[in-house]
PDB file of C-alpha atoms in Angstrom:
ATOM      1  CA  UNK A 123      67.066  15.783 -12.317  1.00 70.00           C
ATOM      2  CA  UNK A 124      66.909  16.849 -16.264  1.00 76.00           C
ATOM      3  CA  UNK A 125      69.689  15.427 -18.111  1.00 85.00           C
ATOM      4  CA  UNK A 126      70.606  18.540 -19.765  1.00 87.00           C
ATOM      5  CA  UNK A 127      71.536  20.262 -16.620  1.00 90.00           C
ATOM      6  CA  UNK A 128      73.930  17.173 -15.195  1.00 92.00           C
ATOM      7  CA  UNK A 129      75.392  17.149 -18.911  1.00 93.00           C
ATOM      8  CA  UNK A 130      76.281  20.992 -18.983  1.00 94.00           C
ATOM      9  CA  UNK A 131      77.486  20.576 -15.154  1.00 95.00           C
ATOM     10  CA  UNK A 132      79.803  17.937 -16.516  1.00 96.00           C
ATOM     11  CA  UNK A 133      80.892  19.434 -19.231  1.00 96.00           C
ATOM     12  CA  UNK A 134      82.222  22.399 -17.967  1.00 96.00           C
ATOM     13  CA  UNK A 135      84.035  20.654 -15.293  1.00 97.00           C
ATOM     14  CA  UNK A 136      85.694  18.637 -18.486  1.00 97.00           C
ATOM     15  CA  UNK A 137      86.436  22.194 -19.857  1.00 96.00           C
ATOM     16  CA  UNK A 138      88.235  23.399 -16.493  1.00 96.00           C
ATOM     17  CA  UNK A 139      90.265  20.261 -16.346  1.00 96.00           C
ATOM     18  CA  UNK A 140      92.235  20.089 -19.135  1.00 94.00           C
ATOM     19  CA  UNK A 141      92.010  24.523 -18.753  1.00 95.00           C
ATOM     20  CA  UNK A 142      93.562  24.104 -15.267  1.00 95.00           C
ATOM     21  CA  UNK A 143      96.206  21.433 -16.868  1.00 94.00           C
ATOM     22  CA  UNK A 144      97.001  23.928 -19.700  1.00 93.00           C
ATOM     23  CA  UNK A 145      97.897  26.875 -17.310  1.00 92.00           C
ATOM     24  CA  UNK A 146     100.263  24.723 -14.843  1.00 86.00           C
ATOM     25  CA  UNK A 147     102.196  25.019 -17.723  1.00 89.00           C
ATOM     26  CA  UNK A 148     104.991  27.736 -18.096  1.00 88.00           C
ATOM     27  CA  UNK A 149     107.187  28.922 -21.144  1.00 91.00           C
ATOM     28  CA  UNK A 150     110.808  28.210 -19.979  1.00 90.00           C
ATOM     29  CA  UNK A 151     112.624  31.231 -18.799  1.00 89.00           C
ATOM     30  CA  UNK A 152     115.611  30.805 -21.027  1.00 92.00           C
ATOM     31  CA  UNK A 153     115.405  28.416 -24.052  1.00 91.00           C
ATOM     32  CA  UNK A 154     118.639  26.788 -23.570  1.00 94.00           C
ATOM     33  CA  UNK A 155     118.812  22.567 -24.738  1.00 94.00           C
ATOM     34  CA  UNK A 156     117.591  21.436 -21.139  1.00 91.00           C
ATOM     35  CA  UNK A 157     114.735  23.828 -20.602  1.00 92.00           C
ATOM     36  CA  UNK A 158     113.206  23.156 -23.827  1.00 94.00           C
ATOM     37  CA  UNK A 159     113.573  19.178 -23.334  1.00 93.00           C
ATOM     38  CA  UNK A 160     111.809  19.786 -19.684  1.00 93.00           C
ATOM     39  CA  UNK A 161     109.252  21.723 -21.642  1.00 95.00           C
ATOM     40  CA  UNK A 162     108.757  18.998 -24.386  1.00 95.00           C
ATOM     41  CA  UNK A 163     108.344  17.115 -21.135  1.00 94.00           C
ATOM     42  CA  UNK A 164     105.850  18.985 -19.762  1.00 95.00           C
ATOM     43  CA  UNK A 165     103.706  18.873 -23.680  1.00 95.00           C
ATOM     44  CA  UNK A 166     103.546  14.774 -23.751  1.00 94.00           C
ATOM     45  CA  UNK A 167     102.604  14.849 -19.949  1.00 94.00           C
ATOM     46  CA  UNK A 168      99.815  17.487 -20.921  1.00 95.00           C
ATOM     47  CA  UNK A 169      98.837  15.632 -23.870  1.00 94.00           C
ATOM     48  CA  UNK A 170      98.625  12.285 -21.905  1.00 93.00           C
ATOM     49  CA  UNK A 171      96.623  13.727 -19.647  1.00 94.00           C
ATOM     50  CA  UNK A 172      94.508  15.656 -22.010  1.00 94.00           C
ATOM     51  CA  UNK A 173      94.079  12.607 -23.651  1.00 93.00           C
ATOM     52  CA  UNK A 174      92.807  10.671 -20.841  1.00 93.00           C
ATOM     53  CA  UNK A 175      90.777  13.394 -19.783  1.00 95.00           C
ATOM     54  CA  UNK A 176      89.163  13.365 -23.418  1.00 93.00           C
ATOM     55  CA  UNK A 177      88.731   9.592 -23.351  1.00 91.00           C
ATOM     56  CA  UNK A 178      86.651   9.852 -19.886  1.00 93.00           C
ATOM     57  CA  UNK A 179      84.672  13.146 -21.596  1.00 95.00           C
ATOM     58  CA  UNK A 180      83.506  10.805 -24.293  1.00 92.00           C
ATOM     59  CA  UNK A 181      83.015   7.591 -22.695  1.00 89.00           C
ATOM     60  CA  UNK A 182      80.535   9.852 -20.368  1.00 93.00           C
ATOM     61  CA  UNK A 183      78.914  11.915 -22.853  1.00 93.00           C
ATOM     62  CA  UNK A 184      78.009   8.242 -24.482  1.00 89.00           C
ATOM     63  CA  UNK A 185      76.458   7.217 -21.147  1.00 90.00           C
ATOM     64  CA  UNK A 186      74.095  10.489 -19.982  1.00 91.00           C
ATOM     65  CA  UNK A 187      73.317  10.220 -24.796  1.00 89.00           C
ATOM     66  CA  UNK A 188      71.888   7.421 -23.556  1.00 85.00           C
ATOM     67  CA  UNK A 189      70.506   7.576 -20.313  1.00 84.00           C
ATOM     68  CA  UNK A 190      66.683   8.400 -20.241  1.00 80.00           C
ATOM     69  CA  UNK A 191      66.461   9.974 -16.768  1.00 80.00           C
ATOM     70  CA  UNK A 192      69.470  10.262 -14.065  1.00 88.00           C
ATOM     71  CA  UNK A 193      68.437   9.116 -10.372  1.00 88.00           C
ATOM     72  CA  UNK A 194      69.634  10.598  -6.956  1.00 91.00           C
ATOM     73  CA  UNK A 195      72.504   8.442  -6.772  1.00 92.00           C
ATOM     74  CA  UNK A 196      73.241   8.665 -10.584  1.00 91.00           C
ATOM     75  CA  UNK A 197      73.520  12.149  -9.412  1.00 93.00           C
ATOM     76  CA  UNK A 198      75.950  11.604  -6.640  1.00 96.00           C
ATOM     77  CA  UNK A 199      78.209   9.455  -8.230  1.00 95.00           C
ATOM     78  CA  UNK A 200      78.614  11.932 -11.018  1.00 96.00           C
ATOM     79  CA  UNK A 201      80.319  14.839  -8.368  1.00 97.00           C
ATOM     80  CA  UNK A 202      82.035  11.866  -7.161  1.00 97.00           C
ATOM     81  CA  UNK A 203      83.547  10.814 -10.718  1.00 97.00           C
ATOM     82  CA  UNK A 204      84.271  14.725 -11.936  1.00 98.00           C
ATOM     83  CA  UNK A 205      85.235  15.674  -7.567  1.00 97.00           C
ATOM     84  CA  UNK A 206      88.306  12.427  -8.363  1.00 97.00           C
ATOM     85  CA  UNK A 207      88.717  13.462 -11.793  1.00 97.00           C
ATOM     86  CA  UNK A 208      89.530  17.081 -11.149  1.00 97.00           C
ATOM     87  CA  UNK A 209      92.572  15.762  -9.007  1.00 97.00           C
ATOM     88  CA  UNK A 210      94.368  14.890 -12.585  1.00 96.00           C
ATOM     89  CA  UNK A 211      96.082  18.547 -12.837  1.00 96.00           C
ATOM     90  CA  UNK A 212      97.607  18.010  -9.433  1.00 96.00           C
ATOM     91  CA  UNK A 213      99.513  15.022 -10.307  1.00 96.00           C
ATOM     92  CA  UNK A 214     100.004  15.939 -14.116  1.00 95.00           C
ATOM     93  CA  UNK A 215     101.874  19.278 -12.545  1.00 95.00           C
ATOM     94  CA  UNK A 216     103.309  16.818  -9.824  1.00 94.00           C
ATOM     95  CA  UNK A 217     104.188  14.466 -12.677  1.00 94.00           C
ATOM     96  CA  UNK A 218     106.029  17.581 -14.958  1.00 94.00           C
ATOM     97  CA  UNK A 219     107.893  19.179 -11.935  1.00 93.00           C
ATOM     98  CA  UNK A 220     109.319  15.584 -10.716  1.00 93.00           C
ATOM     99  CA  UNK A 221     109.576  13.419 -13.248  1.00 92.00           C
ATOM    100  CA  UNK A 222     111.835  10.977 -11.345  1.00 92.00           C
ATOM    101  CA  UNK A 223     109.517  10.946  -7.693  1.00 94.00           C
ATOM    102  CA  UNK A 224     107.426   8.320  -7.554  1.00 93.00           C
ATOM    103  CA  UNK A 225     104.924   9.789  -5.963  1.00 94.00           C
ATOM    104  CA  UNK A 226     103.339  11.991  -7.992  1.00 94.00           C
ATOM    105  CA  UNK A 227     102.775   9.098 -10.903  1.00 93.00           C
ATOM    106  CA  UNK A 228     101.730   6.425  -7.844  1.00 94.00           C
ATOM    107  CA  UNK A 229      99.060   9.471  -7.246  1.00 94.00           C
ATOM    108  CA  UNK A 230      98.110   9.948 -11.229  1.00 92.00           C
ATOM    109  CA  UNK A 231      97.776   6.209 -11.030  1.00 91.00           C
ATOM    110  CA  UNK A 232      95.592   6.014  -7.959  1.00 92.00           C
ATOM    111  CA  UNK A 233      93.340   8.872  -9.281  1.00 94.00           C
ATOM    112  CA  UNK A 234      92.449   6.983 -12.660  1.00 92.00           C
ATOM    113  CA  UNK A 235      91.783   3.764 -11.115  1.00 90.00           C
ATOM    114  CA  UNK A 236      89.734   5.403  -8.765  1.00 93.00           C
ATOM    115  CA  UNK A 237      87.531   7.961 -11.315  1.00 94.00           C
ATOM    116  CA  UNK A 238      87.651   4.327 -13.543  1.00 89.00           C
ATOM    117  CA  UNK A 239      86.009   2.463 -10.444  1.00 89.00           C
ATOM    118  CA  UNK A 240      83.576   5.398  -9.761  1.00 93.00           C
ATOM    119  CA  UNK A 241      82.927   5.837 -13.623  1.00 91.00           C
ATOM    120  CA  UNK A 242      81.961   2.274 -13.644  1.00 86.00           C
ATOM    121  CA  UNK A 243      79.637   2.376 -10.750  1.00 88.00           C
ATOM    122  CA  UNK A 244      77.946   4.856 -12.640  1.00 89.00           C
ATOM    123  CA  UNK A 245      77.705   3.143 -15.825  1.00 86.00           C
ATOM    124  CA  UNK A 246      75.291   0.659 -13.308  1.00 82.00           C
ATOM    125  CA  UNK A 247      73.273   2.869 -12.027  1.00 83.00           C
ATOM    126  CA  UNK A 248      72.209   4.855 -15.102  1.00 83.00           C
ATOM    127  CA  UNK A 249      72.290   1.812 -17.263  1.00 76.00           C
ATOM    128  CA  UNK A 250      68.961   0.085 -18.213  1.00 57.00           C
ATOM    129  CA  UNK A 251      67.768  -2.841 -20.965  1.00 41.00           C
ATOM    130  CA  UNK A 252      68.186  -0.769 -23.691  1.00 43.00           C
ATOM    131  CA  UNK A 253      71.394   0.540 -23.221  1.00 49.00           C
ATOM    132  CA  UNK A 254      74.991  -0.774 -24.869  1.00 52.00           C
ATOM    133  CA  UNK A 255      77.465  -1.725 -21.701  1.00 50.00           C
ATOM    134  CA  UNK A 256      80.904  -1.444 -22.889  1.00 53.00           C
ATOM    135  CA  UNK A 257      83.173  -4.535 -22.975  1.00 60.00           C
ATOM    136  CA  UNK A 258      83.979  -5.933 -19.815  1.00 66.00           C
ATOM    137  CA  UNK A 259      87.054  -7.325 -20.846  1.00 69.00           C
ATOM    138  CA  UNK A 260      88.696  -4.156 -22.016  1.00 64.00           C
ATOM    139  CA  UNK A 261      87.534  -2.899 -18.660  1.00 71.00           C
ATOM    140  CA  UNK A 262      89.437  -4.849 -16.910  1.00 76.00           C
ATOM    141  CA  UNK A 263      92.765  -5.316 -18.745  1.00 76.00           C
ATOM    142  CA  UNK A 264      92.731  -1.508 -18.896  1.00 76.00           C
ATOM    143  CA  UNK A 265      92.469  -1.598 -14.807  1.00 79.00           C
ATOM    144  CA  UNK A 266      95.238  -4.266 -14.973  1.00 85.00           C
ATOM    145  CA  UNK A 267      97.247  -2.205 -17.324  1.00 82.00           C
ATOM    146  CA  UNK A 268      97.146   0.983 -14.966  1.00 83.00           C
ATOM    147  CA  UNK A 269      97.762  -0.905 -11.656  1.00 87.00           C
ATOM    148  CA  UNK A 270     101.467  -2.067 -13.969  1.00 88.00           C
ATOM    149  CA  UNK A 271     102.073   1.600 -14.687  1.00 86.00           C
ATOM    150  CA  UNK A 272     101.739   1.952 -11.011  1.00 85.00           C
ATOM    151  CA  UNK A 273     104.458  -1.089 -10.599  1.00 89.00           C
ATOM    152  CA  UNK A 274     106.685   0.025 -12.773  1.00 90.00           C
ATOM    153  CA  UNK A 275     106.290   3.638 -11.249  1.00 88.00           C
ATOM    154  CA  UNK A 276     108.651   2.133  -8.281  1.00 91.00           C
ATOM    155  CA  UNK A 277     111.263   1.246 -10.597  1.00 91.00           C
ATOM    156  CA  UNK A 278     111.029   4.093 -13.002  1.00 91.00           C
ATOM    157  CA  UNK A 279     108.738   6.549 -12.502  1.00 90.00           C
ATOM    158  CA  UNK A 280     109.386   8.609 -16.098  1.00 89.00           C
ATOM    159  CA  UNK A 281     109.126   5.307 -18.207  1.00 89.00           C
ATOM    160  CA  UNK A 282     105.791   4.682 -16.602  1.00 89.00           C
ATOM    161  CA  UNK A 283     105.075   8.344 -17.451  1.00 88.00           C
ATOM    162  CA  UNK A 284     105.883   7.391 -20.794  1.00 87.00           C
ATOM    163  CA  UNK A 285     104.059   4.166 -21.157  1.00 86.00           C
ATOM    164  CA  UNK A 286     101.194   5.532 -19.850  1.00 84.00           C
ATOM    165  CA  UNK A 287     100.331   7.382 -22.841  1.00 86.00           C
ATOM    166  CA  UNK A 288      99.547   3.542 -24.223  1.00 85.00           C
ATOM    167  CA  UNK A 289      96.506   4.070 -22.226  1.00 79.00           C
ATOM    168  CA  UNK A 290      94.419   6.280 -23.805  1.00 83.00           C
ATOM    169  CA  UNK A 291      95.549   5.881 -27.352  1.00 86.00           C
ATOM    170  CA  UNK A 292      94.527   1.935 -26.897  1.00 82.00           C
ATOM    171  CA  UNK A 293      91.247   3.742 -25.433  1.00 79.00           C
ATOM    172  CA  UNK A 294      90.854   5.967 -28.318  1.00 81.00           C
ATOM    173  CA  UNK A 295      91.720   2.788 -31.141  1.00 85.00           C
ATOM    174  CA  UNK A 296      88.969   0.714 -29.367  1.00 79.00           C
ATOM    175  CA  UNK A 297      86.396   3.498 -29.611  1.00 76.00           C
ATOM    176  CA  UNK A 298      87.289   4.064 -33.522  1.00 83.00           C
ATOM    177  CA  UNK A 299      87.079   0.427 -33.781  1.00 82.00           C
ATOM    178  CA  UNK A 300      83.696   0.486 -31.965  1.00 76.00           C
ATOM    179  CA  UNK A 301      82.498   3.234 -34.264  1.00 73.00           C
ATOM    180  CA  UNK A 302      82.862   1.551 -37.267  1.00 72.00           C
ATOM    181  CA  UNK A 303      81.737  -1.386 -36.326  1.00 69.00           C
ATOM    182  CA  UNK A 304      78.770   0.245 -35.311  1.00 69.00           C
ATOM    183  CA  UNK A 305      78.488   1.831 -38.830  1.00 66.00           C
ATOM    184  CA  UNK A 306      78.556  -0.975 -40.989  1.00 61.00           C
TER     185      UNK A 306
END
C-alpha cells in the first residue's frame, strides 16, 4: 500500500478524535460557581486527552516518516491502533460526566495500554535496520505508570484523572529532549 494514503487515512482519524472529544463538550446552562468548576473539569480532561491523543499523532507520524513501504499486516495493525484509539472520547466523556466512577477512568486506562501495546506491535512490523526504535525503557515505565493510574483509579478515581495528565507531558518533555539531542 503507498504510504501517503495510510498517512492521510490516519490522519484524519487523529483529526476526528480530538473533533469528537471537543463536541462532547457543552457550555454550562447557568454559570453559577459549581457549573463552571465542572466545566473547568471537563477543559483539563479534554486537554489530557488531547494531549495524549497528540503524543500518539506524533509518535506515529515519526514511524510511517520513516517507514519505506507498509506491509499487509503493517496495514492491519494500523485500523487496529486508530479502531482502540477512537474509543478515547467515550471514556474522556465517561471520565467528565463521572468524575468519581471508577469505571470510566479503569476504561481510559485500559484503552491506552491497549492502543500503547498495539502501537508497539506496529513499531515491529514497519521497523527495519535503518530505522531509530524509541527507548525501551521509557516504554515500559510509561506502561507501568498507566497500569498505577489504573490502581489508584480504585481508590480515587478523580486524582488518577488528575495525575494522569503526568503522562503525556513526561511524553511530550522526552520528545523535546529527543529533539535536541538529535540537533546538536
Amino acid at each position: 500500500m503507498p504510504k501517503n494514503r495510510l498517512e492521510a487515512f490516519s490522519d484524519g482519524v487523529f483529526a476526528i478524535i480530538i473533533t469528537i472529544i471537543v463536541l462532547g463538550m457543552t457550555l454550562p446552562a447557568s454559570f453559577t460557581v459549581a457549573n463552571i468548576q465542572s466545566f473547568m473539569w471537563d477543559i483539563f480532561i479534554f486537554i489530557e486527552s488531547g494531549l495524549i491523543i497528540g503524543q500518539f499523532w506524533y509518535s506515529h507520524s515519526q514511524l510511517l516518516d520513516q517507514a519505506k513501504s507498509i506491509p499487509v499486516v503493517g496495514v492491519f495493525l494500523n485500523i487496529l491502533f486508530l479502531l482502540v484509539l477512537s474509543l478515547v472520547p467515550l471514556f474522556t466523556r465517561g471520565v467528565m460526566e463521572s468524575p468519581d466512577s471508577t469505571s470510566p477512568i479503569i476504561g481510559f486506562v485500559a484503552t491506552i495500554l491497549i492502543t500503547s501495546i498495539i502501537y508497539q506491535l506496529l513499531l515491529y512490523y514497519l521497523n527495519d535496520r535503518n530505522m531509530r526504535v524509541d527507548n525501551w525503557k521509557f516504554r515500559m515505565a510509561s506502561f507501568i505508570f498507566v497500569i498505577a493510574i489504573g490502581v489508584i483509579s480504585f481508590f480515587s478515581p478523580r486524582a488518577s484523572s488528575v495525575l494522569f495528565i503526568i503522562f503525556p507531558i513526561i511524553g511530550w518533555i522526552v520528545k523535546l529532549m529527543s529533539s535536541r539531542a538529535e540537533i546538536k
